[in-house]
Short mmCIF file of C-alpha atoms and ligand atoms in Angstrom, two decimals:
data_model
loop_
_atom_site.label_atom_id
_atom_site.label_comp_id
_atom_site.label_asym_id
_atom_site.label_seq_id
_atom_site.Cartn_x
_atom_site.Cartn_y
_atom_site.Cartn_z
CA MET P 1 50.18 54.59 201.39
CA ASP P 2 50.23 52.06 204.21
CA PHE P 3 48.14 48.89 204.27
CA LYS P 4 45.27 50.33 206.32
CA ASP P 5 44.82 53.09 203.73
CA LEU P 6 45.07 50.54 200.93
CA CYS P 7 42.24 48.56 202.54
CA LEU P 8 40.15 51.71 202.81
CA ARG P 9 40.80 52.78 199.22
CA ARG P 10 40.26 49.43 197.50
CA ARG P 11 36.94 49.28 195.69
CA SER P 12 35.70 47.19 192.78
CA HIS P 13 36.32 49.18 189.61
CA ARG P 14 34.28 48.38 186.51
CA HIS P 15 35.24 51.26 184.25
CA PHE P 16 38.72 51.87 182.91
CA THR P 17 40.56 54.26 180.62
CA ASP P 18 42.13 53.01 177.37
CA GLU P 19 45.64 53.32 178.81
CA PRO P 20 47.39 49.94 178.81
CA VAL P 21 48.81 48.52 182.03
CA SER P 22 52.60 48.64 181.82
CA LYS P 23 54.69 45.48 181.67
CA ALA P 24 56.38 46.54 184.94
CA ASP P 25 52.98 46.77 186.68
CA ILE P 26 51.83 43.41 185.24
CA ASP P 27 55.07 41.84 186.48
CA LEU P 28 54.49 43.18 190.02
CA ILE P 29 50.88 41.97 190.05
CA ILE P 30 51.91 38.47 188.95
CA LYS P 31 54.79 38.44 191.44
CA ALA P 32 52.32 39.26 194.23
CA ALA P 33 50.21 36.25 193.19
CA LEU P 34 53.23 33.95 193.10
CA LEU P 35 54.24 35.13 196.60
CA SER P 36 50.80 34.49 198.09
CA PRO P 37 50.28 31.77 200.71
CA THR P 38 48.91 28.39 199.63
CA SER P 39 47.81 25.25 201.39
CA LYS P 40 50.70 22.84 201.96
CA SER P 41 52.86 25.26 199.97
CA ARG P 42 51.59 23.56 196.81
CA ARG P 43 51.56 26.75 194.71
CA ASP P 44 49.38 24.82 192.33
CA TRP P 45 47.62 27.53 190.40
CA LYS P 46 47.61 28.92 186.86
CA PHE P 47 47.47 32.59 185.89
CA VAL P 48 46.79 33.59 182.31
CA VAL P 49 47.67 37.21 181.55
CA VAL P 50 45.48 38.52 178.75
CA THR P 51 46.06 41.86 177.03
CA ASP P 52 44.62 40.98 173.61
CA LYS P 53 41.39 43.00 173.29
CA GLU P 54 39.54 40.31 171.34
CA LYS P 55 40.39 37.63 173.86
CA ILE P 56 39.37 39.91 176.74
CA PHE P 57 36.07 40.51 174.94
CA SER P 58 35.58 36.75 174.67
CA LEU P 59 36.14 36.48 178.42
CA SER P 60 33.38 39.05 178.95
CA GLU P 61 31.01 36.66 177.17
CA ALA P 62 31.88 33.53 179.18
CA LYS P 63 28.88 33.91 181.47
CA ASP P 64 25.45 35.35 181.04
CA HIS P 65 25.82 38.41 183.23
CA ALA P 66 28.14 40.51 185.40
CA ALA P 67 31.17 39.92 183.17
CA GLU P 68 30.49 42.77 180.71
CA LEU P 69 32.89 45.02 182.55
CA LEU P 70 35.78 42.89 181.29
CA ALA P 71 35.29 44.28 177.80
CA GLU P 72 36.47 47.69 179.03
CA ALA P 73 39.58 46.40 180.79
CA PRO P 74 43.01 46.59 179.14
CA LEU P 75 44.19 43.65 181.25
CA ALA P 76 42.48 40.45 182.39
CA ILE P 77 44.05 37.75 184.51
CA VAL P 78 42.44 34.32 184.45
CA VAL P 79 42.91 32.49 187.76
CA ALA P 80 42.63 28.72 187.59
CA GLY P 81 43.38 25.71 189.78
CA ARG P 82 43.25 21.93 189.71
CA PRO P 83 40.31 20.63 191.77
CA GLU P 84 41.35 16.99 191.49
CA GLU P 85 44.92 17.61 192.62
CA ASN P 86 44.37 20.29 195.23
CA ASP P 87 41.57 20.13 197.80
CA CYS P 88 42.23 23.81 198.61
CA TRP P 89 42.26 25.04 195.01
CA ILE P 90 39.46 27.52 195.61
CA GLU P 91 41.13 28.96 198.69
CA ASP P 92 44.57 29.09 197.06
CA CYS P 93 43.21 30.79 193.94
CA ALA P 94 41.07 33.22 195.95
CA VAL P 95 44.00 34.27 198.14
CA ALA P 96 46.15 34.85 195.03
CA ALA P 97 43.37 36.79 193.29
CA VAL P 98 42.78 39.12 196.22
CA THR P 99 46.53 39.60 196.69
CA MET P 100 46.72 40.73 193.06
CA GLN P 101 43.83 43.12 193.65
CA TYR P 102 45.66 44.79 196.54
CA GLN P 103 48.89 44.97 194.52
CA ALA P 104 46.94 46.57 191.67
CA GLU P 105 45.42 49.10 194.07
CA ASP P 106 48.87 49.85 195.48
CA LEU P 107 49.96 50.71 191.93
CA GLY P 108 47.00 53.08 191.60
CA LEU P 109 45.15 50.66 189.31
CA GLY P 110 41.53 49.56 189.66
CA SER P 111 40.39 45.96 189.62
CA CYS P 112 37.30 43.81 189.86
CA TRP P 113 36.86 40.10 190.55
CA VAL P 114 34.63 38.46 187.94
CA GLN P 115 33.33 35.14 189.25
CA MET P 116 33.50 32.21 186.82
CA ARG P 117 33.27 29.10 189.01
CA ASP P 118 29.69 27.79 188.99
CA ARG P 119 28.77 30.39 186.36
CA GLY P 120 28.30 30.08 182.64
CA ILE P 121 25.80 30.36 179.85
CA GLY P 122 22.84 28.07 180.30
CA ASP P 123 24.28 24.61 181.02
CA ILE P 124 27.72 25.43 179.64
CA ALA P 125 30.29 26.18 182.34
CA ALA P 126 32.22 29.43 182.00
CA SER P 127 35.38 27.49 182.76
CA SER P 128 34.96 25.22 179.73
CA ILE P 129 34.16 28.21 177.50
CA ILE P 130 37.35 29.93 178.68
CA SER P 131 39.44 26.74 178.47
CA ALA P 132 38.48 26.35 174.82
CA PHE P 133 40.13 29.61 173.72
CA MET P 134 42.79 29.94 176.43
CA GLY P 135 44.19 26.47 175.92
CA LEU P 136 43.84 25.44 179.56
CA LYS P 137 44.49 21.80 180.43
CA SER P 138 41.53 19.49 180.94
CA ASP P 139 42.15 19.26 184.72
CA GLU P 140 42.26 23.06 185.20
CA GLU P 141 39.19 24.96 186.35
CA VAL P 142 38.72 28.71 186.33
CA LEU P 143 37.80 30.36 189.62
CA CYS P 144 37.63 33.95 188.43
CA VAL P 145 38.98 36.50 186.02
CA LEU P 146 40.36 39.79 187.31
CA ALA P 147 39.63 42.91 185.29
CA ILE P 148 42.45 45.41 185.84
CA GLY P 149 43.16 48.84 184.42
CA HIS P 150 43.58 52.53 185.04
CA LYS P 151 40.50 53.77 186.86
CA ALA P 152 38.05 55.81 184.82
CA LYS P 153 37.27 57.61 188.09
CA GLU P 154 38.05 57.25 191.75
CA LEU P 155 35.38 55.65 193.91
CA PRO P 156 34.81 56.82 197.47
CA PRO P 157 35.91 54.51 200.27
CA LEU P 158 33.23 52.53 202.05
CA ASP P 159 31.54 54.38 204.90
CA GLU P 160 33.45 53.15 207.94
CA SER P 161 30.43 53.75 210.17
CA GLN P 162 28.58 51.08 208.14
CA LEU P 163 31.16 48.33 208.64
CA LYS P 164 29.50 45.14 209.93
CA TYR P 165 31.13 44.88 213.29
CA ASP P 166 28.13 42.80 214.38
CA SER P 167 29.60 39.94 212.34
CA VAL P 168 32.60 39.95 214.68
CA LYS P 169 32.50 38.18 218.01
CA TYR P 170 35.06 38.87 220.74
CA ILE P 171 35.45 36.26 223.44
C1 LIG G 201 33.76 36.03 195.19
C2 LIG G 201 33.44 37.32 194.47
C3 LIG G 201 32.75 37.28 193.28
C4 LIG G 201 32.48 38.46 192.59
N1 LIG G 201 31.90 38.39 191.35
C5 LIG G 201 31.71 39.52 190.65
C6 LIG G 201 31.23 39.46 189.30
O1 LIG G 201 31.04 38.38 188.72
N2 LIG G 201 31.01 40.63 188.65
C7 LIG G 201 31.23 41.84 189.25
O2 LIG G 201 30.98 42.87 188.59
N3 LIG G 201 31.71 41.95 190.51
C8 LIG G 201 31.97 40.82 191.22
N4 LIG G 201 32.52 40.89 192.48
C9 LIG G 201 32.80 42.20 193.08
C10 LIG G 201 31.75 42.48 194.18
O3 LIG G 201 30.54 42.79 193.55
C11 LIG G 201 32.27 43.63 195.08
O4 LIG G 201 33.43 43.22 195.75
C12 LIG G 201 31.20 44.04 196.09
O5 LIG G 201 30.11 44.64 195.46
C13 LIG G 201 31.74 45.01 197.15
O6 LIG G 201 32.19 46.19 196.54
P1 LIG G 201 33.69 46.71 196.76
O7 LIG G 201 34.62 45.63 196.24
O8 LIG G 201 33.80 47.98 195.97
O9 LIG G 201 33.91 46.91 198.23
C14 LIG G 201 32.84 39.72 193.15
C15 LIG G 201 33.55 39.74 194.36
C16 LIG G 201 33.86 38.56 195.00
C17 LIG G 201 34.69 38.63 196.28
#
């Protein structure tokens, strides 16, 4: 599959089979993140690979909605950065997260970004909830958690005729 087909096929997957993601696939996904571009080549991010079902379930409860899908995933990757050290931490983490999503898709796996920054439960930030049981450092903040696994079913590609070309300006 070439990259244009990968772009067409990638969808957000929220349902997964019980099959674990192999170590070889996890290694490739993490390698893709570590190869991703960063501002000033800082490479100042943190990725926590979680395969423990109980810990993944705890991640699914770190915000009040739209994280439930994590509970079904055999693999979660917490993506964190250091806001005080890196003024581009959000961009760097986002680029790495999306790169992992495309690598996962290339391996035939499904993935979904679960937003954690500026989310939480009531006044408690999702990032501090996650830090407490993931042992993150006090200066690390969680941008998102990726849910990754074998797709429960294929999803159709987006309808290309509906793509928002009106958001593109050619000059
Ligand atoms: C910044 C960002 C935050 C997102 N947060 C969530 C989330 O918290 N929970 C969720 O189920 N999906 C989340 N998504 C997935 C989007 O809902 C999904 O990308 C969008 O509906 C488009 O669908 P598609 O990815 O299948 O094209 C997020 C995606 C992005 C890029």
